[in-house]
Coordinates of C-alpha atoms in Angstrom, one line a residue:
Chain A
X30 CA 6.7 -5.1 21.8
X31 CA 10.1 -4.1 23.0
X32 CA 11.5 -3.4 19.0
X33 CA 11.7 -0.1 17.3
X34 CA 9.3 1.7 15.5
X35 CA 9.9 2.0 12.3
X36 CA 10.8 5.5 11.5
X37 CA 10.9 6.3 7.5
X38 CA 9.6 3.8 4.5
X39 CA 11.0 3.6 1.3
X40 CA 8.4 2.3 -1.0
X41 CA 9.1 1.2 -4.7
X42 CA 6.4 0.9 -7.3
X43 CA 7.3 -0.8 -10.6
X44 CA 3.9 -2.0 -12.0
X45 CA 1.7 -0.4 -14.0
X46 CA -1.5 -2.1 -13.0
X47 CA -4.1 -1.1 -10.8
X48 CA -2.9 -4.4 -8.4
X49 CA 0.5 -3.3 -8.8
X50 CA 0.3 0.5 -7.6
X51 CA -2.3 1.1 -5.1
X52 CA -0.6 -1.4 -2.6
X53 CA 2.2 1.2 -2.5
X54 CA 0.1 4.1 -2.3
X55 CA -1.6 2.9 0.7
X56 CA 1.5 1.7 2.1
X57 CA 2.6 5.2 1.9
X58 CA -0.4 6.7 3.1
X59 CA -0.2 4.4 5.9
X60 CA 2.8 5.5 7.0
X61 CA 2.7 8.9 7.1
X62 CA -0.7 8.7 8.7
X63 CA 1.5 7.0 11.6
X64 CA 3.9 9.7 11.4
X65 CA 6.4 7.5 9.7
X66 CA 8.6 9.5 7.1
X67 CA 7.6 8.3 3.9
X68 CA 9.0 8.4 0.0
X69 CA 7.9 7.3 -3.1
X70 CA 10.4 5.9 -5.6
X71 CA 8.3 5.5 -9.4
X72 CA 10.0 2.9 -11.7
X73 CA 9.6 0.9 -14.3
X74 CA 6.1 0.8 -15.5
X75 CA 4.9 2.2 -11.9
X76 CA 5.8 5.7 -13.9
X77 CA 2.5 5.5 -15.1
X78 CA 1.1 6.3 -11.7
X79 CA 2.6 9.8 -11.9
X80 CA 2.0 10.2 -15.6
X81 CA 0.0 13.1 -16.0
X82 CA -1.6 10.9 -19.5
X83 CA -2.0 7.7 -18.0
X84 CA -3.0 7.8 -14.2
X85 CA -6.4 8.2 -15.0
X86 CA -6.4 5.2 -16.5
X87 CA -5.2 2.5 -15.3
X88 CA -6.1 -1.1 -15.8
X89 CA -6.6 -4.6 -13.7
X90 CA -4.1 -7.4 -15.5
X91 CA -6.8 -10.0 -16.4
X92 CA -3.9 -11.9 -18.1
X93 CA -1.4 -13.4 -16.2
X94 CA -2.8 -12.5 -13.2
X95 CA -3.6 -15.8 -11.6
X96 CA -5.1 -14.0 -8.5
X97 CA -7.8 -13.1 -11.4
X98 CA -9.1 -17.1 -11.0
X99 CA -10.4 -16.6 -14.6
X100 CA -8.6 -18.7 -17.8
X101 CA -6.3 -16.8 -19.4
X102 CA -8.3 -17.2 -22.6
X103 CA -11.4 -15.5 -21.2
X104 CA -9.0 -12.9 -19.3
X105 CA -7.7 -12.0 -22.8
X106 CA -11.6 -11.3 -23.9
X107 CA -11.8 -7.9 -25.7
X108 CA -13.3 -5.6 -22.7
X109 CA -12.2 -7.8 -19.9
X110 CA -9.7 -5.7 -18.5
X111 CA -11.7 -2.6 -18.4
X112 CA -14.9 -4.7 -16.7
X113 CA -12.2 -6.4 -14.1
X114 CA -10.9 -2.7 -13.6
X115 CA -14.4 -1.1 -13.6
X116 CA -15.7 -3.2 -10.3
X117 CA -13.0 -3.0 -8.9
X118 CA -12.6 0.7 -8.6
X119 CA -16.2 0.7 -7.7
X120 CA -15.9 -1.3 -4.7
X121 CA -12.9 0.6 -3.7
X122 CA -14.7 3.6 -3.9
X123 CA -17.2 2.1 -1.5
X124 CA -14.6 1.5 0.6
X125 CA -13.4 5.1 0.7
X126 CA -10.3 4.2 -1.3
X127 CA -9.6 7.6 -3.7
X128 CA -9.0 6.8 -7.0
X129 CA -5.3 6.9 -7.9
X130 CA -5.1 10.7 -9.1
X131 CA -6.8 12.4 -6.3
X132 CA -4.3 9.9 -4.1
X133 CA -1.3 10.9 -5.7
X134 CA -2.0 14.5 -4.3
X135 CA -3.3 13.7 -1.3
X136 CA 0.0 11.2 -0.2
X137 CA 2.2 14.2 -1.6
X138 CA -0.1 17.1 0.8
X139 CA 0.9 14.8 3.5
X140 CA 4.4 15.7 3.1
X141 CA 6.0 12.0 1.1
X142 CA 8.3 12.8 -1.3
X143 CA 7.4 11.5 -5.1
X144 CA 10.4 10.9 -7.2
X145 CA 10.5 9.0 -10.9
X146 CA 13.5 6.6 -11.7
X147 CA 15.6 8.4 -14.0
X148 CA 17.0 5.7 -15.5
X149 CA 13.2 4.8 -16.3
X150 CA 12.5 8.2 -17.4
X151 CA 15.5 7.7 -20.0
X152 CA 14.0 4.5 -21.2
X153 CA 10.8 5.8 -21.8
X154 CA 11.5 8.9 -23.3
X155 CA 9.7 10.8 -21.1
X156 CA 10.6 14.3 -19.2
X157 CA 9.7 16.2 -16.6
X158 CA 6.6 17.9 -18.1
X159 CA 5.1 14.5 -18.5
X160 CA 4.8 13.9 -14.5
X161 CA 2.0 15.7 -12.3
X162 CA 3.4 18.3 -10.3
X163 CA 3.3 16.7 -7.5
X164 CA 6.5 15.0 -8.3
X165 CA 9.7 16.6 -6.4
X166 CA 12.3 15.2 -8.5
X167 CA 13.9 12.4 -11.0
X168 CA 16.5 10.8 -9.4
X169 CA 18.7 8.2 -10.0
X170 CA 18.6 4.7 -8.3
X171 CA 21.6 5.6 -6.3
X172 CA 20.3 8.8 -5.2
X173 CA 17.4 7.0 -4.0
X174 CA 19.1 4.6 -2.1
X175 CA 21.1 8.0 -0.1
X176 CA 17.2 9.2 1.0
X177 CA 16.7 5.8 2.0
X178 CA 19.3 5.7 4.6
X179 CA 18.1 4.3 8.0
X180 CA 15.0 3.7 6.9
X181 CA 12.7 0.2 5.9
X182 CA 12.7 -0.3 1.8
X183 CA 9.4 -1.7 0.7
X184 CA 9.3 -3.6 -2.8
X185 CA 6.2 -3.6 -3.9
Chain B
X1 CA -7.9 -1.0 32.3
X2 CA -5.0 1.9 32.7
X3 CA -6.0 4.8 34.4
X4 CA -4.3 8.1 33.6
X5 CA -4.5 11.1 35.8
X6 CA -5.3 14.4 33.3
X7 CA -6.6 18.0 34.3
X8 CA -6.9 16.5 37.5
X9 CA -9.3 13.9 36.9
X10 CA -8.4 10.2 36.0
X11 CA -9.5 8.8 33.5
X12 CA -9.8 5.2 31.6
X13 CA -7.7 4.8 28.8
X14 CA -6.7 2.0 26.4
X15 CA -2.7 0.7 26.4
X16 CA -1.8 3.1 23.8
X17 CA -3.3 6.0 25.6
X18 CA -6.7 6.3 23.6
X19 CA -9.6 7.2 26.2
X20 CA -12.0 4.4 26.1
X21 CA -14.7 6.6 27.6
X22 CA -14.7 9.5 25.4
X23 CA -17.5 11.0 27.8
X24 CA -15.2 11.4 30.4
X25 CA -13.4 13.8 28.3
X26 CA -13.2 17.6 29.0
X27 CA -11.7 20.7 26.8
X28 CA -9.8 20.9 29.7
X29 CA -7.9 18.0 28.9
X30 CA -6.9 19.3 25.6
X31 CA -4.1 21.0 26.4
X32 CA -2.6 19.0 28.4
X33 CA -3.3 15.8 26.4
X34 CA -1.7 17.9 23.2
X35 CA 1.3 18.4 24.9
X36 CA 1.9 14.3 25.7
X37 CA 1.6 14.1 22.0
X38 CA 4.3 17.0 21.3
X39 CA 1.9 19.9 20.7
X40 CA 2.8 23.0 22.8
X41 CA -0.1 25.5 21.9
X42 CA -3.3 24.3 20.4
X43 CA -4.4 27.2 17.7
X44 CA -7.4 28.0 17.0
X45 CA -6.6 25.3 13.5
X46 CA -6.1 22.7 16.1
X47 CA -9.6 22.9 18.0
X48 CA -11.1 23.4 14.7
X49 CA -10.0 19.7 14.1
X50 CA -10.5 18.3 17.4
X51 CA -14.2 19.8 17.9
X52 CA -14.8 18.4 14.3
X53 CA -13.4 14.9 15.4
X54 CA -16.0 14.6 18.8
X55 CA -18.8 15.7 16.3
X56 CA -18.1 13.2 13.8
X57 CA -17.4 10.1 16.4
X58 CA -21.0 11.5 17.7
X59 CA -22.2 10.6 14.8
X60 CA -21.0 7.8 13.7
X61 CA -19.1 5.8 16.0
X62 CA -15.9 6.2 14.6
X63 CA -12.9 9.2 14.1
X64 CA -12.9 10.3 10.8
X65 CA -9.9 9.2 8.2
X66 CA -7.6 11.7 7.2
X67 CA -8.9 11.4 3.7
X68 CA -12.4 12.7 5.7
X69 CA -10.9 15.3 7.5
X70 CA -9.1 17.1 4.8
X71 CA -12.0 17.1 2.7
X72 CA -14.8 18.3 5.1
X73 CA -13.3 19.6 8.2
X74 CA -12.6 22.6 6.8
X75 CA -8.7 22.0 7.2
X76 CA -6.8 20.5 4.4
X77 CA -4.5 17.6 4.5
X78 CA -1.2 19.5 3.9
X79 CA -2.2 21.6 6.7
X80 CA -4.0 18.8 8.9
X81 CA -0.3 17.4 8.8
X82 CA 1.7 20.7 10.0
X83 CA -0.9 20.9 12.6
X84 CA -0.2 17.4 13.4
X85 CA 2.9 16.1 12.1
X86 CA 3.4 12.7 14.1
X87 CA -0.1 11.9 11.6
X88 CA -3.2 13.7 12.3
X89 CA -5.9 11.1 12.6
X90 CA -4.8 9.4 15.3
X91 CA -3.0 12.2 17.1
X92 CA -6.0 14.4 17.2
X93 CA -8.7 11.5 18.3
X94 CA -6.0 11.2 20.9
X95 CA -6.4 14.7 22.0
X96 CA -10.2 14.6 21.1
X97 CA -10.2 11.9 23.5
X98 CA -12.0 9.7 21.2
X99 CA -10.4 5.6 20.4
X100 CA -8.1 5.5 17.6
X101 CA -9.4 5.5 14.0
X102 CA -9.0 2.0 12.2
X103 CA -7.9 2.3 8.4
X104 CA -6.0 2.1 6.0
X105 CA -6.7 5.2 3.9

């Protein structure tokens, strides 16, 4: 005891995996649910998570994904991916975990900002129309560094 | 075990402040326990929450998440969070003078 609470997260999600966004999402959720301020910076393939298209569906890496403990061969299996992804999201669902939509909306009702990388957005092709609504802005990486000011910065 | 001293009766309470009786809770206690946690008036909203929060750790043992709460408390989650800002889970088992929810969701 004696340190600081941590005030306000920055949390960056660059993956487009299943493994590679919810650990943000729940970071974020965390956070707020501690009063922390919390916001969401989207990059990279972590776009997907706010893609109105895509967020529905998104997938376990069976391949090159050691934490898998399967060969890669059999985690390249047609079908693999979508059985890995299938259990999982049902045990998570046991567990109370919402699937990634309905958490999207929920993190953003608690009052975390959602921004896409713009720089991302570029190199996608994508625009503004192609993110849920939830999303407050597309901002650049420097702009996203400015709202993390005296906060933590979580890399996730 | 801490003791604190609210509405005139003491009560036992964990080192963050959580009762650890929640029996020895009263509405009473409410306001005055809201107002520790930065709350000047509890609204109708707020009770609403907290009544809903000593039902469910009735039931099951445990404060609801605020996934729970926003879904069948009757409040939702954007407003659980004006109601509560410092994060509404814990804050109202707090008040509700039930121990603090364990989660991650």
């Amino acid at each position: 005891m004696g340190a600081e609470p941590i005030q306000k997260v920055s949390i960056i999600i660059s993956k487009g995996s299943l493994e590679g966004i919810y650990p943000g999402l729940i970071l974020a959720n965390g956070a707020r649910a501690e009063g922390i301020e919390a916001n969401l910076f989207f990059t990279f393939f972590g776009l997907d998570a706010i893609h109105k298209k895509r967020h529905d569906h998104i997938k376990v890496a069976t391949v090159g994904n050691p934490g898998m403990h399967l060969a890669t061969l059999i985690g390249g299996l047609p079908g693999m991916s979508a059985l890995a992804t299938h259990m999982m999201e049902k045990k998570m669902s046991e567990l109370d975990i919402p699937p990634i939509p309905e958490f999207v909306e929920m993190i953003a009702d608690t009052g975390a900002g959602l921004y896409a990388c713009k720089a991302s957005v570029d190199m996608f092709g994508l625009d503004r129309d192609d993110f849920v609504e939830q999303v407050q802005d597309i901002i650049t990486v420097g702009e996203s560094y400015e709202q993390a000011a005296g906060g933590q910065i979580i890399f996730t | 075990m801490p003791t604190e001293t609210i509405a005139g009766t003491t009560v036992e309470v964990n080192d963050e402040g959580f009762f650890e009786h929640p029996e020895q809770w009263t509405p009473e206690m409410a306001t005055e326990l809201a107002r520790q946690e930065g709350i000047a008036e509890l609204t109708p909203k707020h009770w609403q929450v907290i009544e809903f929060m000593r039902k469910e750790y009735a039931k099951k043992g445990t404060g609801p998440t605020v996934r729970v709460l926003g879904k069948t408390s009757g409040v939702s989650v954007k407003e659980l969070y004006q109601l509560f800002p410092k994060g509404p889970a814990k804050v109202a088992a707090k008040i509700a003078g039930i121990p603090k929810p364990r989660g991650c969701i």
